[in-house]
CSV table of C-alpha atoms in Angstrom, one decimal:
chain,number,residue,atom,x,y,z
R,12,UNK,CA,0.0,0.0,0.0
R,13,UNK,CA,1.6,3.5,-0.7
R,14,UNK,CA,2.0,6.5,1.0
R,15,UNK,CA,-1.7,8.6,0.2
R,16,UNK,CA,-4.0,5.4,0.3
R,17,UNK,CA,-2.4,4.5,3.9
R,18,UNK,CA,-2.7,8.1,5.2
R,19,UNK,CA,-6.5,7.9,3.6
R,20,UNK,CA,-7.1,4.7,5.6
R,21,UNK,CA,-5.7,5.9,8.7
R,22,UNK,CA,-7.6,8.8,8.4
R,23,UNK,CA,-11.0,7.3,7.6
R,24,UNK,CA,-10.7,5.1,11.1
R,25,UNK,CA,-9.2,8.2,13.4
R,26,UNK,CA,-12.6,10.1,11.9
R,27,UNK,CA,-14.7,7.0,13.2
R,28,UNK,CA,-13.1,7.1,16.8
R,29,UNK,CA,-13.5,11.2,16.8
R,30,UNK,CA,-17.3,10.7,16.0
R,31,UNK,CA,-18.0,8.6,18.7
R,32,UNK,CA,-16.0,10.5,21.0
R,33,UNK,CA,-18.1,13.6,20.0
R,34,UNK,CA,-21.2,11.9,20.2
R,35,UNK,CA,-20.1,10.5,24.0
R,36,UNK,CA,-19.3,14.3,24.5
R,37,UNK,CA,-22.4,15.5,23.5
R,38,UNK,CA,-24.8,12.9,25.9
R,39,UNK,CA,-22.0,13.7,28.6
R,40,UNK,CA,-22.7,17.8,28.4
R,41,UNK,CA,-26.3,16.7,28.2
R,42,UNK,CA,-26.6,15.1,31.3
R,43,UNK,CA,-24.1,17.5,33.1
R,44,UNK,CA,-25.1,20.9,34.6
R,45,UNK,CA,-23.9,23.9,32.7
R,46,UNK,CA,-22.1,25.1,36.0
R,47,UNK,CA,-20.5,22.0,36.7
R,48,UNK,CA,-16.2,22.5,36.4
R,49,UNK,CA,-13.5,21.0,34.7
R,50,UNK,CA,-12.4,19.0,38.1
R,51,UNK,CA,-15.8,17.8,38.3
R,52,UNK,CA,-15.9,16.3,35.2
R,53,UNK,CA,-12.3,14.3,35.7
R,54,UNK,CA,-14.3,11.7,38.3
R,55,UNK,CA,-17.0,10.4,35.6
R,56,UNK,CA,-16.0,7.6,33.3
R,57,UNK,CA,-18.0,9.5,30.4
R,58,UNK,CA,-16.0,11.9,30.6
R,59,UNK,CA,-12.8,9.7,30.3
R,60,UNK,CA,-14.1,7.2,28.0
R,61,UNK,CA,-14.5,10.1,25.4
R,62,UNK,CA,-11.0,10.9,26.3
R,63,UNK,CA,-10.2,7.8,25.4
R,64,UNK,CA,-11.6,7.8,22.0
R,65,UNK,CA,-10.1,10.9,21.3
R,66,UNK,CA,-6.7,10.0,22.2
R,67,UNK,CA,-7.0,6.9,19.6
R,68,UNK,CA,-8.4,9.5,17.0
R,69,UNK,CA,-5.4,11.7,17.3
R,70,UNK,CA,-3.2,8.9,17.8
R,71,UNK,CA,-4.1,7.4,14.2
R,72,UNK,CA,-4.5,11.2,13.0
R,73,UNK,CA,-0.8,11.5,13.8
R,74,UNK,CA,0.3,8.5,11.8
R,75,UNK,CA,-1.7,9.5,9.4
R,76,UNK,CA,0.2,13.0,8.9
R,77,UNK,CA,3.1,10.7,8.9
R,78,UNK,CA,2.6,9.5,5.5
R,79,UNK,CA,0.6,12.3,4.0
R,80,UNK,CA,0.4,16.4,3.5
R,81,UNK,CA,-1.8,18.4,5.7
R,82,UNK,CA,-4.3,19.5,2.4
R,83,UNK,CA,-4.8,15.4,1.8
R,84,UNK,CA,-5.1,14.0,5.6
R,85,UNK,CA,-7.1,17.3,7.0
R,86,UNK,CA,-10.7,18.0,4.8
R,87,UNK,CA,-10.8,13.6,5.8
R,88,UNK,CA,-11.4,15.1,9.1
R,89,UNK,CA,-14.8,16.5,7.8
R,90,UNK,CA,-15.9,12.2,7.9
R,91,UNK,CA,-16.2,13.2,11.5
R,92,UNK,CA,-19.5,14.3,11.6
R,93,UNK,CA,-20.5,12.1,8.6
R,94,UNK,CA,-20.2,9.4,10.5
R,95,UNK,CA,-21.5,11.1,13.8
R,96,UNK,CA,-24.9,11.7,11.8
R,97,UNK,CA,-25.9,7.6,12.1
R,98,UNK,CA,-24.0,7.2,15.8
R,99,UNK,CA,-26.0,10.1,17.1
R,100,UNK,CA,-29.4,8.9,15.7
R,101,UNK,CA,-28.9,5.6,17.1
R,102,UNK,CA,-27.9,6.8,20.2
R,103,UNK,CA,-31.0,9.1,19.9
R,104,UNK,CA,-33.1,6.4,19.2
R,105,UNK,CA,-34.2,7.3,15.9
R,106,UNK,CA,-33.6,7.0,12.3
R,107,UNK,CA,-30.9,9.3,10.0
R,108,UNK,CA,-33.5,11.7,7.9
R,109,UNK,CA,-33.7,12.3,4.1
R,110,UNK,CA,-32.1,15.8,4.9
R,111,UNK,CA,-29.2,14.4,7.1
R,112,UNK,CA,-28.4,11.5,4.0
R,113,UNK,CA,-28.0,14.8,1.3
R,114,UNK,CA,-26.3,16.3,3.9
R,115,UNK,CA,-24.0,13.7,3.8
R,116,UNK,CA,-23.7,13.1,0.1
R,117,UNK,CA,-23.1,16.8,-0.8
R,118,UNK,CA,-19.8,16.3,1.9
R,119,UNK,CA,-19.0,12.8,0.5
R,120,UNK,CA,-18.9,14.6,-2.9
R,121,UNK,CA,-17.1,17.7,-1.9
R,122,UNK,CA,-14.3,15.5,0.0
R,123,UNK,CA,-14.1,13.6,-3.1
R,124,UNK,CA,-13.1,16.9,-5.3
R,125,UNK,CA,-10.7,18.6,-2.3
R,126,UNK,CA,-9.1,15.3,-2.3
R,127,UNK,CA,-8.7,15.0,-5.9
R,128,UNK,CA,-6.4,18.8,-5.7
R,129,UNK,CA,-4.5,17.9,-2.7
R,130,UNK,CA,-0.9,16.8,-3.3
R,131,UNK,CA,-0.6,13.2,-2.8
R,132,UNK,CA,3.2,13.0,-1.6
R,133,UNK,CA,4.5,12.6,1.9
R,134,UNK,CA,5.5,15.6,3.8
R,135,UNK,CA,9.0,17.0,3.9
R,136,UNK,CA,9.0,20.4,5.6
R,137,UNK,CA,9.0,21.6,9.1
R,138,UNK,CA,8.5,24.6,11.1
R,139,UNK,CA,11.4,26.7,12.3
R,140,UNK,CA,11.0,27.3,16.1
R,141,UNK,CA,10.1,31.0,15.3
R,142,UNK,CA,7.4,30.0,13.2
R,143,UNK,CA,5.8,27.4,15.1
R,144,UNK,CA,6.0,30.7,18.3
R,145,UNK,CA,4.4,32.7,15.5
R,146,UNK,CA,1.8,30.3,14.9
R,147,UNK,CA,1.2,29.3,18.9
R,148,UNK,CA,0.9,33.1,19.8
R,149,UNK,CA,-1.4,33.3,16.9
R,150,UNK,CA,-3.8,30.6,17.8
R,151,UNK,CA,-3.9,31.7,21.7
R,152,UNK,CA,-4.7,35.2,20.4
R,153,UNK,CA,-8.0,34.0,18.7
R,154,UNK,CA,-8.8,31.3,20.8
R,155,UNK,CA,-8.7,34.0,24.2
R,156,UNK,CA,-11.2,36.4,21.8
R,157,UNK,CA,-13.5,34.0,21.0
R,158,UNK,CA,-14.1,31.3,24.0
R,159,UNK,CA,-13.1,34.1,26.8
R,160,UNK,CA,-14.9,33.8,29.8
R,161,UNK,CA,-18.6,35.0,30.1
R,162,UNK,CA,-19.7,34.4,26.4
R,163,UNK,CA,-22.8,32.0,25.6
R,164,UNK,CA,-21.7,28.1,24.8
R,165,UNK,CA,-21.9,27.5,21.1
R,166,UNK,CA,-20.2,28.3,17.9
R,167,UNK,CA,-17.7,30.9,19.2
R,168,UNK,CA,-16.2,27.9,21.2
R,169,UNK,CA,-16.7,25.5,18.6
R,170,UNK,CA,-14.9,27.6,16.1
R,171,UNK,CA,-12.1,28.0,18.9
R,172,UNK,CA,-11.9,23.9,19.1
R,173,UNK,CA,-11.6,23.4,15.3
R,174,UNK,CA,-9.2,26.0,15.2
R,175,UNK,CA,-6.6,24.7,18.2
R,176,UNK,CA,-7.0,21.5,16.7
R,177,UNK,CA,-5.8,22.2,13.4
R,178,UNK,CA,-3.3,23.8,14.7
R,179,UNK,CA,-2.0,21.1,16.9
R,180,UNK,CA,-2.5,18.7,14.0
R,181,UNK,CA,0.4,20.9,11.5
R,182,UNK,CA,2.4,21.1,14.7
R,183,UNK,CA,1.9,17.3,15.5
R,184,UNK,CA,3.1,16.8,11.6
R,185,UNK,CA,6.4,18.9,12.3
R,186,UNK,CA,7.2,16.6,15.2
R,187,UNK,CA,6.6,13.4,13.4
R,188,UNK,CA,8.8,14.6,10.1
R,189,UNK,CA,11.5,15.5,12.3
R,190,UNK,CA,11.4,12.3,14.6
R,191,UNK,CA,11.2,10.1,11.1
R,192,UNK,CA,13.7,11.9,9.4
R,193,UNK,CA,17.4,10.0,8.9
R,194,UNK,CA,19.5,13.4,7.6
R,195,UNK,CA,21.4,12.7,11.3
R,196,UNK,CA,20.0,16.3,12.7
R,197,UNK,CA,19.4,16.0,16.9
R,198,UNK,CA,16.5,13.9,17.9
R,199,UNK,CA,15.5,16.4,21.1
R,200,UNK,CA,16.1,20.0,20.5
R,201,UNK,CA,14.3,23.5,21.7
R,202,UNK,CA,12.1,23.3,18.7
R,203,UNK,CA,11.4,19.9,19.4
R,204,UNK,CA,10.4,20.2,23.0
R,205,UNK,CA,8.7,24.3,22.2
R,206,UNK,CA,6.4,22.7,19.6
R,207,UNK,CA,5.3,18.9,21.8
R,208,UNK,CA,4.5,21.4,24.4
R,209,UNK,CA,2.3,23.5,22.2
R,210,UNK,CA,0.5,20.5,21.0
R,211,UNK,CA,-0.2,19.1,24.2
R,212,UNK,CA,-1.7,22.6,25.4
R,213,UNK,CA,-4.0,22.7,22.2
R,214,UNK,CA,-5.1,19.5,21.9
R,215,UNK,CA,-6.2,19.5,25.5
R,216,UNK,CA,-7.9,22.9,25.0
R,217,UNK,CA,-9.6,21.9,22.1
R,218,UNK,CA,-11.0,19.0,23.8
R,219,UNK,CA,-12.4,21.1,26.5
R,220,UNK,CA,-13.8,24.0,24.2
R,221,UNK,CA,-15.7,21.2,22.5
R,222,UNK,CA,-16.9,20.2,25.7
R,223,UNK,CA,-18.2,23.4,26.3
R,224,UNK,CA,-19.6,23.6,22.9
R,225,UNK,CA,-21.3,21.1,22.9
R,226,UNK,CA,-23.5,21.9,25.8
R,227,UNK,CA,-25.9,24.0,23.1
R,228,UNK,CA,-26.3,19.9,21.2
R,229,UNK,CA,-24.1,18.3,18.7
R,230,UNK,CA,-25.4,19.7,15.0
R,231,UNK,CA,-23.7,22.7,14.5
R,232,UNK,CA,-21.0,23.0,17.0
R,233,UNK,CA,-19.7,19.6,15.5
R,234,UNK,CA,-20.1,21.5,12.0
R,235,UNK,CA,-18.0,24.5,12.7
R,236,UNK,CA,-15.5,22.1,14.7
R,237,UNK,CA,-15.5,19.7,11.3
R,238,UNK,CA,-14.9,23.5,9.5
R,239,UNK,CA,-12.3,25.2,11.4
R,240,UNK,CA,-9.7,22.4,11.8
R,241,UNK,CA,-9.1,21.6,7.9
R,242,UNK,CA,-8.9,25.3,7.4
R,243,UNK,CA,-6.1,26.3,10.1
R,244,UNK,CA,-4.4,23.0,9.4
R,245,UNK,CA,-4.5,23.9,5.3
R,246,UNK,CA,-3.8,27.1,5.9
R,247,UNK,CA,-0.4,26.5,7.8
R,248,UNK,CA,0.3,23.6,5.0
R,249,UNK,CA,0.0,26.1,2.6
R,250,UNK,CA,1.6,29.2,3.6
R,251,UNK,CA,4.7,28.3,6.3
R,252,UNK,CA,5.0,24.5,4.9
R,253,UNK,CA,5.1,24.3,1.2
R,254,UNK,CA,2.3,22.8,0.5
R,255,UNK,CA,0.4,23.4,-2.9
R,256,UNK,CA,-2.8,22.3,-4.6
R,257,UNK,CA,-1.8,20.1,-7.7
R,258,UNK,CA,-3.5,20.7,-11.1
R,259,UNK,CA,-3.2,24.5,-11.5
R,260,UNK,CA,-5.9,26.9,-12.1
R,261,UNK,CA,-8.5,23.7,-13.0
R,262,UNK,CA,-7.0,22.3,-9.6
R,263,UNK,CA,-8.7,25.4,-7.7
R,264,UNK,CA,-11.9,25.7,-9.9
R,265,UNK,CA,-12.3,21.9,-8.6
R,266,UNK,CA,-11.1,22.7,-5.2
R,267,UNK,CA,-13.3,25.8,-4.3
R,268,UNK,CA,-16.5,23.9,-6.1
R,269,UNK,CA,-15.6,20.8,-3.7
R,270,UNK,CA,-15.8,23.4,-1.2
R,271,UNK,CA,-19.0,24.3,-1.6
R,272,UNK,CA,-20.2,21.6,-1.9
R,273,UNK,CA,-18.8,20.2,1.4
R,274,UNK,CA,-19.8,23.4,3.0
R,275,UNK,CA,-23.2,23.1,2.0
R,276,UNK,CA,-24.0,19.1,3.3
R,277,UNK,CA,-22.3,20.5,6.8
R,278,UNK,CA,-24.7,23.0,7.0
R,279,UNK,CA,-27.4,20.2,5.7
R,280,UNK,CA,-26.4,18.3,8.8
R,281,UNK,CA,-26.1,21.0,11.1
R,282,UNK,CA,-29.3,22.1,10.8
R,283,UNK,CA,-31.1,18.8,10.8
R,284,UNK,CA,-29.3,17.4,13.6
R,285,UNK,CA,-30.6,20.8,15.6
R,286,UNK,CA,-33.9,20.1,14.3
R,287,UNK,CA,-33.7,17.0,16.0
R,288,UNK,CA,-32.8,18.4,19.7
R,289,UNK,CA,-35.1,20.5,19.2
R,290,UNK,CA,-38.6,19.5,20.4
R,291,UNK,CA,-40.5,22.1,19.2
R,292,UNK,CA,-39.0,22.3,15.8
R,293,UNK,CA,-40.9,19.9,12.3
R,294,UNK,CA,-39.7,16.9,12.9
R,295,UNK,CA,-37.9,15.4,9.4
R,296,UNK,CA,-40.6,14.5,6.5
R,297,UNK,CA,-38.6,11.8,5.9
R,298,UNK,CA,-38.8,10.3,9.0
R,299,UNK,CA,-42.0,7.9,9.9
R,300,UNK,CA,-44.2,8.7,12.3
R,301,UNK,CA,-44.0,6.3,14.7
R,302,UNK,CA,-40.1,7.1,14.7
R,303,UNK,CA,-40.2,10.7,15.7
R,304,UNK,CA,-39.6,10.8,19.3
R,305,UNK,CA,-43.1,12.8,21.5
R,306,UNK,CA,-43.0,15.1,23.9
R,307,UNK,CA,-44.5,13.4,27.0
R,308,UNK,CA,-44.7,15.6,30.1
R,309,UNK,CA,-45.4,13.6,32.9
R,310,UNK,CA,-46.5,15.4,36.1
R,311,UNK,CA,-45.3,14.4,39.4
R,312,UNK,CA,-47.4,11.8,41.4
R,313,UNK,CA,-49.6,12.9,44.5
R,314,UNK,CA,-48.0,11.8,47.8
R,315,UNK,CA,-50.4,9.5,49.3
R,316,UNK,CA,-50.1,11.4,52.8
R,317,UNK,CA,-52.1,14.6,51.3
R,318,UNK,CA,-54.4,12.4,48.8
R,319,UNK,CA,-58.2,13.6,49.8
R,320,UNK,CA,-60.0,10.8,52.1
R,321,UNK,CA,-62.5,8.3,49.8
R,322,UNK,CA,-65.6,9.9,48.6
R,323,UNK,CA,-64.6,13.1,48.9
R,324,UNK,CA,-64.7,15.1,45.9
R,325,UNK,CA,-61.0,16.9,45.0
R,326,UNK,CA,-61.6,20.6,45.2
R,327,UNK,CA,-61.0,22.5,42.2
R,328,UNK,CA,-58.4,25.2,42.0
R,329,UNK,CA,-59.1,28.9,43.2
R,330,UNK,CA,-58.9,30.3,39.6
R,331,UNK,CA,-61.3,27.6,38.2
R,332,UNK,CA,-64.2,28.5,41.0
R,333,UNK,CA,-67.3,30.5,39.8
């Protein structure tokens, strides 16, 4: 197997174990109150079995990077919420809607054309310790203006998350091409150590701003996670690492239609997955009846102690009277 379809394959499992860690996030902020803190989540096995799957995502994710360029292993990341969409339902207890499959079809299809640009061979370049300081002051400065503290829960955090991960992914890749690499240079170095420590800050932050973003429901926070990591990543690929798109001006037509296209099934799924937390939204036309989950409010049962004696009438309530 060569170098692209083993970074592809590598990719398509890390994007399975990153779906159902978001999904596992997603019940987990469910269930947990809004105030509760970071210490507090540290004693729940949710909490660490999502940590678990995420560690397994980025560990595959890494060797992935390890045989291919950021533009080619990165947009694969989008999978993520592709394959969320049917974990999430089942886990929901309902089926994938008509909207959710063209959702996923129009990103399927816009993968297919991003991939088709990328360049296909394994990465050689590195950051330069000033660049990858550049890059981690950078990515601090925008993460601190948009998930500083007292802002609503939601996108703004979920942009932050996409955009520390990508950034810890085109770090991640200068670690491994330097650790692989046999030209004899010195296997621990500043750089080295500067840019491990960078990654382990914003990886861990990412997976907490997800956390907090996905306190508002999975849809559209995991959408603007899916959108922000492949364009930071890509982004550094291109402009401090060498990357380019291959095919020339036809290359970018391709690339910015695949684009579209991609953007548009992730806002397809974004919006029917919040349909679906939402109870008072249409449920999905495609989507039996029988399947669509009812709102059942249940009132709380009468204590037998203040239950009226047998044969007396209940009284009604004062604003019912006359």
């Amino acid at each position: 197997m060569n170098a692209t379809l083993l970074a592809v394959a590598l990719s398509l499992v890390s994007a399975g174990a990153y779906a159902a860690a978001a999904v596992a996030q997603s019940r987990l902020a469910g269930r947990t109150d809004p105030s509760t803190g970071v210490l507090r989540l540290l004693g729940r096995g949710a909490w660490w079995s999502a940590v678990g799957l995420n560690a397994g995502g980025a560990l595959l994710h890494v060797a992935a990077l390890n045989f291919g360029p950021l533009t080619l292993v990165q947009p694969l990341g989008a999978l993520t919420l592709v394959v969320a969409v049917p974990l999430g339902a089942r886990a929901a207890g309902r089926r994938v809607g008509r909207t959710e499959w063209r959702g996923t079809a129009l990103t399927l299809l816009g993968l297919g054309a991003l991939l088709l640009t990328a360049g296909g061979s394994a990465p050689h370049e590195t950051l330069s310790l000033p660049e990858a300081l550049g890059v981690g002051a950078a990515t601090m400065a925008v993460v601190a203006g948009l998930g500083r503290p007292g802002t609503r829960p939601g996108l703004r955090h979920a942009a932050a998350s996409g955009i520390t991960s990508g950034v810890a992914s085109a770090l991640t890749q200068t670690l491994t091409v330097a650790v692989t690499d046999h030209s004899g240079g010195p296997l621990f170095s500043w750089r080295l150590l500067t840019v491990a420590l960078l990654v382990s800050a914003f990886a861990m932050g990412g997976l907490l701003l997800s956390q907090t973003a996905y306190r508002g429901g999975l849809g559209a926070p995991l959408a603007v996670v899916t959108l922000a990591n492949p364009v930071a990543a890509a982004a550094i690929g291109l402009a401090l690492l060498g990357e380019r798109l291959q095919g020339g001006p036809v290359s970018l037509v391709l690339a910015l239609l695949g684009t579209a296209a991609a953007v548009r099934g992730v806002v397809l799924l974004s919006r029917a997955q919040a349909r679906n937390t939402d109870p008072a939204a249409p449920p999905d036309a495609s989507v039996p009846g029988d399947q669509v989950p009812s709102r059942v409010v249940i009132g709380s049962p009468r204590r037998a102690d203040t239950a009226p004696p047998a044969g007396v009438p209940e009284p009604l309530p004062a604003h019912a009277s006359g």
